[in-house]
Coordinates of N, CA and C in Angstrom, one line a residue:
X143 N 70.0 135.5 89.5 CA 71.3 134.9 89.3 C 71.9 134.5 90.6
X144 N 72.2 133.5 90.6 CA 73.3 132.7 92.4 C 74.3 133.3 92.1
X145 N 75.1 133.4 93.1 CA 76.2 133.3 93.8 C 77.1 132.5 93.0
X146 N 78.4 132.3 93.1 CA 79.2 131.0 92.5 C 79.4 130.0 93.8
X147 N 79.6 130.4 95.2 CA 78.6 129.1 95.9 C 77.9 128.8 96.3
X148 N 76.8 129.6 95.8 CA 75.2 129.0 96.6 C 74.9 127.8 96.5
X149 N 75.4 127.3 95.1 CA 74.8 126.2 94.8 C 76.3 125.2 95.1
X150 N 76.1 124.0 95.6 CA 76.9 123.1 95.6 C 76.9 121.9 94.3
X151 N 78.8 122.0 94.0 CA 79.0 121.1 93.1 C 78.3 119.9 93.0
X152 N 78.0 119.3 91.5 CA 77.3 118.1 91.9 C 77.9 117.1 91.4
X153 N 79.4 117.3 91.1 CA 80.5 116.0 90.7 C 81.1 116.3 92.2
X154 N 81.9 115.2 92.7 CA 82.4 114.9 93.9 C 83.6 113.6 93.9
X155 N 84.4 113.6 94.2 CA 85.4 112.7 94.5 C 86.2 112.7 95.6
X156 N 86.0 111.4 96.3 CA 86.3 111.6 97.4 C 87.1 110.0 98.1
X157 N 87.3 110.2 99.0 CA 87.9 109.2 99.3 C 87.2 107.5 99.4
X158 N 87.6 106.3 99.3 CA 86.7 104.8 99.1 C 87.6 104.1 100.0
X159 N 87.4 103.2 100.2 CA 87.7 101.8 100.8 C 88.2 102.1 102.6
X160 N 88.8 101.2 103.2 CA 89.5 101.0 104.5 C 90.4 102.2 104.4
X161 N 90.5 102.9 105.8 CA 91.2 104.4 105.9 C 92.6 103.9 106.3
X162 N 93.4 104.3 105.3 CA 94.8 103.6 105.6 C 95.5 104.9 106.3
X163 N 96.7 104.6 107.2 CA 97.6 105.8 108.1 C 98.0 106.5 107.4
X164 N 98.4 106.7 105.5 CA 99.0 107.7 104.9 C 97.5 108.6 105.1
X165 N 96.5 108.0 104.5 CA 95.4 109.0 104.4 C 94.8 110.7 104.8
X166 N 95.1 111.5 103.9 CA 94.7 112.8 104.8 C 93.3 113.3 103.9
X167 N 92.8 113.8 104.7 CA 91.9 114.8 104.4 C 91.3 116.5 105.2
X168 N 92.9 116.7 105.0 CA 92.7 117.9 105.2 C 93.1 118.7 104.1
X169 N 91.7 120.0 104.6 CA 91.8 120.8 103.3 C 93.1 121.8 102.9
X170 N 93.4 121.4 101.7 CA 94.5 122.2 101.6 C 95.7 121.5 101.2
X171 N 96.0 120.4 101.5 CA 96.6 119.2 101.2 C 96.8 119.0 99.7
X172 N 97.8 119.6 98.9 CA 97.7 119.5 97.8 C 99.4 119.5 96.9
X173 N 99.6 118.6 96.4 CA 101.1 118.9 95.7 C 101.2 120.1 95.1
X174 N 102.9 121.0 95.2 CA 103.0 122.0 94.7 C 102.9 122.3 93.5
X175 N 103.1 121.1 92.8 CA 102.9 120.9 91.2 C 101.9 121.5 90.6
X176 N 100.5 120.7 91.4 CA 99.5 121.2 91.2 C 99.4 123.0 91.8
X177 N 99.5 123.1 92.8 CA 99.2 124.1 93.0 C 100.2 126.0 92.1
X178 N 101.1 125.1 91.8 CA 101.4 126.0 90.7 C 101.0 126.4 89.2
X179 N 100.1 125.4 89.4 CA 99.1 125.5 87.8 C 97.8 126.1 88.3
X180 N 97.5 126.5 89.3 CA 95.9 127.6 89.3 C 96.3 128.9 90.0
X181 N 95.3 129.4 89.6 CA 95.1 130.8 90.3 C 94.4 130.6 91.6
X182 N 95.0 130.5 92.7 CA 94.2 130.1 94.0 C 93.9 131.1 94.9
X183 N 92.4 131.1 95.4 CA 91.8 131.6 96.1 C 92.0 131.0 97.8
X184 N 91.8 131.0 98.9 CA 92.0 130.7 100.1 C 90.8 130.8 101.0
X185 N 90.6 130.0 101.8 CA 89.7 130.2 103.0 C 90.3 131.0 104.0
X186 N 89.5 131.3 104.9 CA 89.4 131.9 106.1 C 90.7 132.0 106.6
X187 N 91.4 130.6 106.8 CA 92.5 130.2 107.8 C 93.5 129.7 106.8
X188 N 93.8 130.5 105.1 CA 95.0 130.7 104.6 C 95.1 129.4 103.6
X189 N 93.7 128.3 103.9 CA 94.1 127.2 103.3 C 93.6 127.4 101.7
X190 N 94.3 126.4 100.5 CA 93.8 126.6 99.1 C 92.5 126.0 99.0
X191 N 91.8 126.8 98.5 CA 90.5 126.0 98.6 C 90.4 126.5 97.1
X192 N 89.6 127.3 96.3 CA 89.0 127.6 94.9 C 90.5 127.5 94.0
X193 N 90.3 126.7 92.9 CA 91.2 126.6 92.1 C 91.1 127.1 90.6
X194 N 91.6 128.4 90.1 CA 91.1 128.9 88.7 C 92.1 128.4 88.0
X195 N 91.5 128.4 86.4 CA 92.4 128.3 85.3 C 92.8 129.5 85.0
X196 N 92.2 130.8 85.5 CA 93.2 132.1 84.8 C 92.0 133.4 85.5
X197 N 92.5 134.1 85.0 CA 91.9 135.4 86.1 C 90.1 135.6 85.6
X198 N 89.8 135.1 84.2 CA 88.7 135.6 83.8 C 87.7 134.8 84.2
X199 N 88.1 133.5 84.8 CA 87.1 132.4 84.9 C 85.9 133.0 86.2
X200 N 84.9 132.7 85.9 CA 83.9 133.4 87.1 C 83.6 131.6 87.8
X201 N 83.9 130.6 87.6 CA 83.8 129.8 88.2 C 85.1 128.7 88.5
X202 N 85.6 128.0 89.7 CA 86.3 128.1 89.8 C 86.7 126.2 89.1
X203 N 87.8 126.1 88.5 CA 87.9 124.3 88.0 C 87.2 123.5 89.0
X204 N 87.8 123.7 90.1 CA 87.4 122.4 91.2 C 87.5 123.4 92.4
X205 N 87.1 122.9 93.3 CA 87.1 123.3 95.0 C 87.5 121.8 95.9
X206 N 88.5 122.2 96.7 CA 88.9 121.2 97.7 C 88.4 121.4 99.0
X207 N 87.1 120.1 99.3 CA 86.6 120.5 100.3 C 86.9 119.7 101.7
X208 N 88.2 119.6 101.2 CA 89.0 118.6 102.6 C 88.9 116.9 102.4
X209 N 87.8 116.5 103.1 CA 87.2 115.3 102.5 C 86.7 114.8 101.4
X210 N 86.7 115.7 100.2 CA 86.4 115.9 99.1 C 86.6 116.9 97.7
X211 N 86.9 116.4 96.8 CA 87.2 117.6 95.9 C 85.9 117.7 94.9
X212 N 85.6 119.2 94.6 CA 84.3 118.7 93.6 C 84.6 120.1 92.4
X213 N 83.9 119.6 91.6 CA 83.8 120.7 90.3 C 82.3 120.5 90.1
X214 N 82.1 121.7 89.1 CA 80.8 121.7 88.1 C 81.3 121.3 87.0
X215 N 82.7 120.8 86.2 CA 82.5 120.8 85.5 C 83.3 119.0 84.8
X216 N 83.8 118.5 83.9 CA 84.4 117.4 83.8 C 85.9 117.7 82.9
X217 N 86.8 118.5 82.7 CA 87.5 118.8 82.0 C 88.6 117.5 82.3
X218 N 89.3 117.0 81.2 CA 90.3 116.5 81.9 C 91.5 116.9 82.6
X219 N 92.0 118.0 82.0 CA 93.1 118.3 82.7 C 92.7 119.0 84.3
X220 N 91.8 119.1 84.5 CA 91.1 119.6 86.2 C 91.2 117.9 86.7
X221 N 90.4 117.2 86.2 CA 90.3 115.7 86.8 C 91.4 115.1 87.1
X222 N 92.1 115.0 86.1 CA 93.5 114.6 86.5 C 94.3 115.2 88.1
X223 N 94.1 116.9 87.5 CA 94.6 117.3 88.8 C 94.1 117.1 89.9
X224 N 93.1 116.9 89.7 CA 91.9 116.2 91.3 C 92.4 115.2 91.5
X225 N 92.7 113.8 90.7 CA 93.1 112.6 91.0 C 94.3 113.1 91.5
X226 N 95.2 113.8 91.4 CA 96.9 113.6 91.7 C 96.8 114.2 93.1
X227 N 95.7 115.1 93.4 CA 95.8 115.1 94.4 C 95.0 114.8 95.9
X228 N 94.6 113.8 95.0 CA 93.5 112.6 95.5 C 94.5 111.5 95.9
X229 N 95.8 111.0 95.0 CA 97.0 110.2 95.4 C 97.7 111.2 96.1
X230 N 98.2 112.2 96.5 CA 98.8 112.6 97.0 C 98.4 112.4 98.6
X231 N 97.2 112.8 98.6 CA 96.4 112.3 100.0 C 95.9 110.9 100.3
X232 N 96.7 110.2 99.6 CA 96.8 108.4 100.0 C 95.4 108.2 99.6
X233 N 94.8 108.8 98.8 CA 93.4 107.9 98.8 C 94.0 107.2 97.2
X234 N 94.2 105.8 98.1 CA 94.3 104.7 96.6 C 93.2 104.4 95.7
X235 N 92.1 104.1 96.8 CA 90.4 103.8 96.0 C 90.0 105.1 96.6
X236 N 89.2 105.9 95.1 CA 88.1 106.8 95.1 C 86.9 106.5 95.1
X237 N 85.8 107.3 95.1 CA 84.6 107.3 95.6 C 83.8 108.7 94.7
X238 N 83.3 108.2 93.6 CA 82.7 109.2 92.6 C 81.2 109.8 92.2
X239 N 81.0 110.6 92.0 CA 79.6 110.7 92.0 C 79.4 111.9 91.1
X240 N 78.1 112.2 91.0 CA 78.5 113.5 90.0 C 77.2 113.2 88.5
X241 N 77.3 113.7 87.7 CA 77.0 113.8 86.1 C 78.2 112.3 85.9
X242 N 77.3 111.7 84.2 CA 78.2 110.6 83.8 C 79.7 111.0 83.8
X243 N 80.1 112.3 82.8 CA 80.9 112.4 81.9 C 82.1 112.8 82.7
X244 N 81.7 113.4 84.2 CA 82.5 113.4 85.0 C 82.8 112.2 85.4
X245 N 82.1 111.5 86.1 CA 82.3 109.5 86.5 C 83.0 109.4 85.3
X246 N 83.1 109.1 84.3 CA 83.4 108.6 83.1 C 85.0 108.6 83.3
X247 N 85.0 110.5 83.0 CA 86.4 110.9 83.1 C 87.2 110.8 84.0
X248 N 86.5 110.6 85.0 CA 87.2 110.6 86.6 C 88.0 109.0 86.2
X249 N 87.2 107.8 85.7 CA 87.7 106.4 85.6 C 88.3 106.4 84.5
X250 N 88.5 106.9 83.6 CA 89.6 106.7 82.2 C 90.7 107.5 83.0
X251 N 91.0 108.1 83.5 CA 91.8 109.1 84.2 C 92.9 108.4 85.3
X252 N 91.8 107.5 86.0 CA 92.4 106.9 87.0 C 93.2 105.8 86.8
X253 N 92.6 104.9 85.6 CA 93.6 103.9 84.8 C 94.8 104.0 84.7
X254 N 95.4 105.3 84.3 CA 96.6 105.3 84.0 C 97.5 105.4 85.2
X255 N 97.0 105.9 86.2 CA 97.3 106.2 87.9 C 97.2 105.2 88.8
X256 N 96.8 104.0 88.2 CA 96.3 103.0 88.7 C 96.0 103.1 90.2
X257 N 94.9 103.5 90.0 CA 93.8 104.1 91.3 C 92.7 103.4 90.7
X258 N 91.9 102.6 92.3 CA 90.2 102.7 91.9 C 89.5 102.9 91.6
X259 N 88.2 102.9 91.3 CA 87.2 103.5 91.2 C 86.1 103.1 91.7
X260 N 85.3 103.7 92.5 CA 84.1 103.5 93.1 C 83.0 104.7 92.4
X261 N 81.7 103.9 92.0 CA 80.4 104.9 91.6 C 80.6 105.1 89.9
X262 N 81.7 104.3 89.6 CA 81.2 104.5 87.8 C 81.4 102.7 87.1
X263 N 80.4 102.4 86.3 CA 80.9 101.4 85.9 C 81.0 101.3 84.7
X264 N 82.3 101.1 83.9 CA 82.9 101.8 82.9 C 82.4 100.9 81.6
X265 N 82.0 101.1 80.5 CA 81.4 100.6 79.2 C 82.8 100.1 78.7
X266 N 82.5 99.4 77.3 CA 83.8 99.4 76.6 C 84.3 100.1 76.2
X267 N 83.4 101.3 75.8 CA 83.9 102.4 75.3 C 85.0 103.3 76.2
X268 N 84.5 103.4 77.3 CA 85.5 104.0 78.4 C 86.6 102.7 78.7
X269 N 86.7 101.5 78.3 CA 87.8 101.1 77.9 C 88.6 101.1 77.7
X270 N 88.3 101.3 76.3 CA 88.9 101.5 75.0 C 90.0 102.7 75.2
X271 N 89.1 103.9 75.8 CA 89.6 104.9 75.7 C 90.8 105.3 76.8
X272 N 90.8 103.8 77.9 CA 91.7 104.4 78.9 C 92.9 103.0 78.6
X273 N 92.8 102.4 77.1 CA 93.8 101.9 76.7 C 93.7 100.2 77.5
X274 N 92.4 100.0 77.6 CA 92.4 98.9 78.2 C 91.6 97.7 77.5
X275 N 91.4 98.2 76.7 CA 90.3 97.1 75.4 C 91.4 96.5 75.3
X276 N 90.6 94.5 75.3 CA 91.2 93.8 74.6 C 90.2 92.5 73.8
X277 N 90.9 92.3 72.8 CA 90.2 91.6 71.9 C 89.6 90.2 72.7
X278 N 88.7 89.5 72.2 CA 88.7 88.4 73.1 C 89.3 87.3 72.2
X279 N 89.5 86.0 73.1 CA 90.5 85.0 72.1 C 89.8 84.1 71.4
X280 N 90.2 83.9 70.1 CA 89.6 83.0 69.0 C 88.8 84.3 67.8
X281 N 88.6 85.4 68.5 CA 88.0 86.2 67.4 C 88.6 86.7 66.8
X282 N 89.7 87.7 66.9 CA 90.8 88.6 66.4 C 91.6 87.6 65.6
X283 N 91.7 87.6 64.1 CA 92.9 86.8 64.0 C 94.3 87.7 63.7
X284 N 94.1 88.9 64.1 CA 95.5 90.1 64.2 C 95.8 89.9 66.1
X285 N 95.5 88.8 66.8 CA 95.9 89.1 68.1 C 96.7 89.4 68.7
X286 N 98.1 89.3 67.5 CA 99.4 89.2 68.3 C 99.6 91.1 68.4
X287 N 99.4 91.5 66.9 CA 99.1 92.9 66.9 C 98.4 93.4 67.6
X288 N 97.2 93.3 68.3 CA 96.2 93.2 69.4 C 97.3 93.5 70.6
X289 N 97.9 92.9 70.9 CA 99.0 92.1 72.2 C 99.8 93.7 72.0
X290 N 100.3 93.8 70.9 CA 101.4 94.3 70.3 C 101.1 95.7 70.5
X291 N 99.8 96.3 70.5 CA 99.1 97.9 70.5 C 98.5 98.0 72.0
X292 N 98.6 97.0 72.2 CA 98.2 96.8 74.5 C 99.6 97.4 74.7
X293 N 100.4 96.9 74.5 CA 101.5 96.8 75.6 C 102.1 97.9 75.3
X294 N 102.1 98.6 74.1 CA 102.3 100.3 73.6 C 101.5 100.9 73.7
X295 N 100.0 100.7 74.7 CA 99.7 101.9 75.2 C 100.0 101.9 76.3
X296 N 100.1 100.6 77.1 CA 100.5 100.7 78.7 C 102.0 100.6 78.9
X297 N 102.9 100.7 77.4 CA 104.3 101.4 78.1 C 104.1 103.3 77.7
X298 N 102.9 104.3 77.1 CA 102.9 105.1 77.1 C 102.5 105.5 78.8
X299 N 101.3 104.7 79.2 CA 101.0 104.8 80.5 C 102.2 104.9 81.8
X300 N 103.2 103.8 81.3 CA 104.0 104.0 81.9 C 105.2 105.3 82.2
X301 N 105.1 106.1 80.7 CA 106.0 107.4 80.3 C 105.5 108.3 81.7
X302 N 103.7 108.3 82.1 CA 103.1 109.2 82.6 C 103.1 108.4 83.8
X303 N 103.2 107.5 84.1 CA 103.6 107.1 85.6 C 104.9 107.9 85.8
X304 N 105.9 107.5 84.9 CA 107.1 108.0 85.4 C 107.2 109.5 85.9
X305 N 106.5 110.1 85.0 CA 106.8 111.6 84.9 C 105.5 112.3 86.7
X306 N 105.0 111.1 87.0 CA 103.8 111.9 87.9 C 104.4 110.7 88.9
X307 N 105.1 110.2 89.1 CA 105.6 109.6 90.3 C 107.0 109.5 90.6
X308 N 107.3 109.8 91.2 CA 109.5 110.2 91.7 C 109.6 108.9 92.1
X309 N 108.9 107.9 92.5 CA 109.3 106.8 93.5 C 109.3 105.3 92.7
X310 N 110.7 105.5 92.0 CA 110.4 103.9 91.5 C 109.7 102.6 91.9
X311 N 109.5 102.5 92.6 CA 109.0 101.2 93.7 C 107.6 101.7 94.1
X312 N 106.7 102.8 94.2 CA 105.8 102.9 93.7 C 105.4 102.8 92.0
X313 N 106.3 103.3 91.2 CA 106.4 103.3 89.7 C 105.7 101.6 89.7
X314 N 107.0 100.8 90.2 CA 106.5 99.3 89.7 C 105.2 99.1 90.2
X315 N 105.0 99.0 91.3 CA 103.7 98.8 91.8 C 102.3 98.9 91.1
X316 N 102.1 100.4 90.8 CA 101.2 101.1 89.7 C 101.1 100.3 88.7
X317 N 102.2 99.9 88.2 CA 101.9 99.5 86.2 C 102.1 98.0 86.7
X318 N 102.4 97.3 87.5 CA 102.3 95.9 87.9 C 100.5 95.6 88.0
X319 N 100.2 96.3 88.7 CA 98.7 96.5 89.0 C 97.7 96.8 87.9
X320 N 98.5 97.7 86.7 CA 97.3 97.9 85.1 C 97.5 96.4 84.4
X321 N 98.8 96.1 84.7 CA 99.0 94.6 83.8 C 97.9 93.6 84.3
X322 N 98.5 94.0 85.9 CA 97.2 92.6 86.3 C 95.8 92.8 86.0
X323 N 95.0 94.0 86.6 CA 93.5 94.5 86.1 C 93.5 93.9 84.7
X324 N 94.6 94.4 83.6 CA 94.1 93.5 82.3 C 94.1 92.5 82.2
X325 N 94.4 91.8 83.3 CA 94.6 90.6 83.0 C 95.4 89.7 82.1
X326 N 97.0 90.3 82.6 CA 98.1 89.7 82.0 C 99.3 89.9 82.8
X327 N 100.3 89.1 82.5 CA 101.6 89.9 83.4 C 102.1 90.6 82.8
X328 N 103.2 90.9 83.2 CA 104.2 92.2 82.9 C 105.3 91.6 82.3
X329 N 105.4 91.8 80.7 CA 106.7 91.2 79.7 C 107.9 91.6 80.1
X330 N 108.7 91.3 79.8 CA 109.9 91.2 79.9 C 110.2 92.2 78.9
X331 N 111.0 92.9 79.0 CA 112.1 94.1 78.2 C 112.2 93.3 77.0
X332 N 112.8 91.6 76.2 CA 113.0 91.2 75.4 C 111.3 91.2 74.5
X333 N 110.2 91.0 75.0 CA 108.9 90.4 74.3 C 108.7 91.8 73.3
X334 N 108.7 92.9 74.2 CA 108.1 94.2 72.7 C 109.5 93.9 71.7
X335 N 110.6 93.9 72.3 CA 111.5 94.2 70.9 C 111.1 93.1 70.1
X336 N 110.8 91.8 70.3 CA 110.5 91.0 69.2 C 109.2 91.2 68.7
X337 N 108.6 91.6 69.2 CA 107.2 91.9 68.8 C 106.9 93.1 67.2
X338 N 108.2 94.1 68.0 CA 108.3 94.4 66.8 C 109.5 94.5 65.6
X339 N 109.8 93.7 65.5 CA 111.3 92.8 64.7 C 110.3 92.0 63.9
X340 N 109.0 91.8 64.6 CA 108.1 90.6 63.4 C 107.7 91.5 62.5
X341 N 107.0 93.1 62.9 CA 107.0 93.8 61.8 C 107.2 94.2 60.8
X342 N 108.2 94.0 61.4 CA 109.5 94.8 60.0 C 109.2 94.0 58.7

């Protein structure tokens, strides 16, 4: 039987692109938010390093290994917390590796965060799933409805921007950036209410 670190995690997320001056990677570096949702263990010199979901777990969610966070496993709500504190440490583009279903989750995750992704290249299905399917034009003849179920998942996206970011002016930024990746702009306050006034 191993150790629970003999063996090194084999999902990893870590920082991608040009090293901008917010950028940290040091271990330990972690929003309190987060860190009030695990049972944390410490290294040597006091920093969080092992992150549990509760006292019985013999392995730990993720491990922050400074330059990198890794798990054994893919849960969303661990990933998430990996990403937030993947943004918290300025890494805008990540860098993924690991089992699919981690990649997978790591990039449906990041959508809403509107963060990069480097090392997964996402199917339609992981699309779909991160609220980014769109019909193509001339096939759908429900497109406006199509338009109409986009723009209410990415104002739910926005509920969870709001609530995981304090900083209006990063807020716009973020969801300016999912509109564009979809390849559309950003409606105006008047377009959903008519959109759905047609319903009725």
């Amino acid at each position: 039987m191993k150790a629970p670190d003999a063996a090194a995690p084999s999902n990893r997320l870590g920082p991608a692109g040009p090293a901008g001056s917010r950028r940290s990677t040091a271990k330990g570096d972690v929003p309190e938010a987060v860190l009030d949702r695990y049972l944390v263990e410490r290294d040597l010199r006091g920093r969080p390093e092992r992150f549990f979901r509760d006292h019985r777990a013999a392995e730990p969610m993720f491990r922050d290994r400074g330059g990198s966070l890794v798990s054994n496993q893919a849960y969303p709500d661990a990933v998430i917390d990996m990403l937030k504190i993947a943004r918290h440490r300025g890494w805008d583009q990540v860098r993924v590796s690991g089992d699919p279903a981690f990649r997978r989750e790591v990039w449906i995750q990041a959508q809403a965060l509107g963060m990069e992704v480097q090392g997964h290249r996402p199917r339609e299905r992981d699309r779909q799933a991160a609220g980014l399917d769109r019909p193509l034009p001339g096939r759908n003849p429900e497109s406006s409805k199509a338009r109409d179920a986009f723009a209410e998942r990415l104002a739910k996206a926005a509920i969870v921007v709001a609530r995981l970011v304090p900083d209006p002016a990063i807020q716009t930024r973020l969801l300016e950036a999912a509109w564009a990746r979809a390849g559309r702009s950003r409606p105006t306050e008047r377009e959903p209410a008519r959109g759905r006034d047609r319903q009725r």
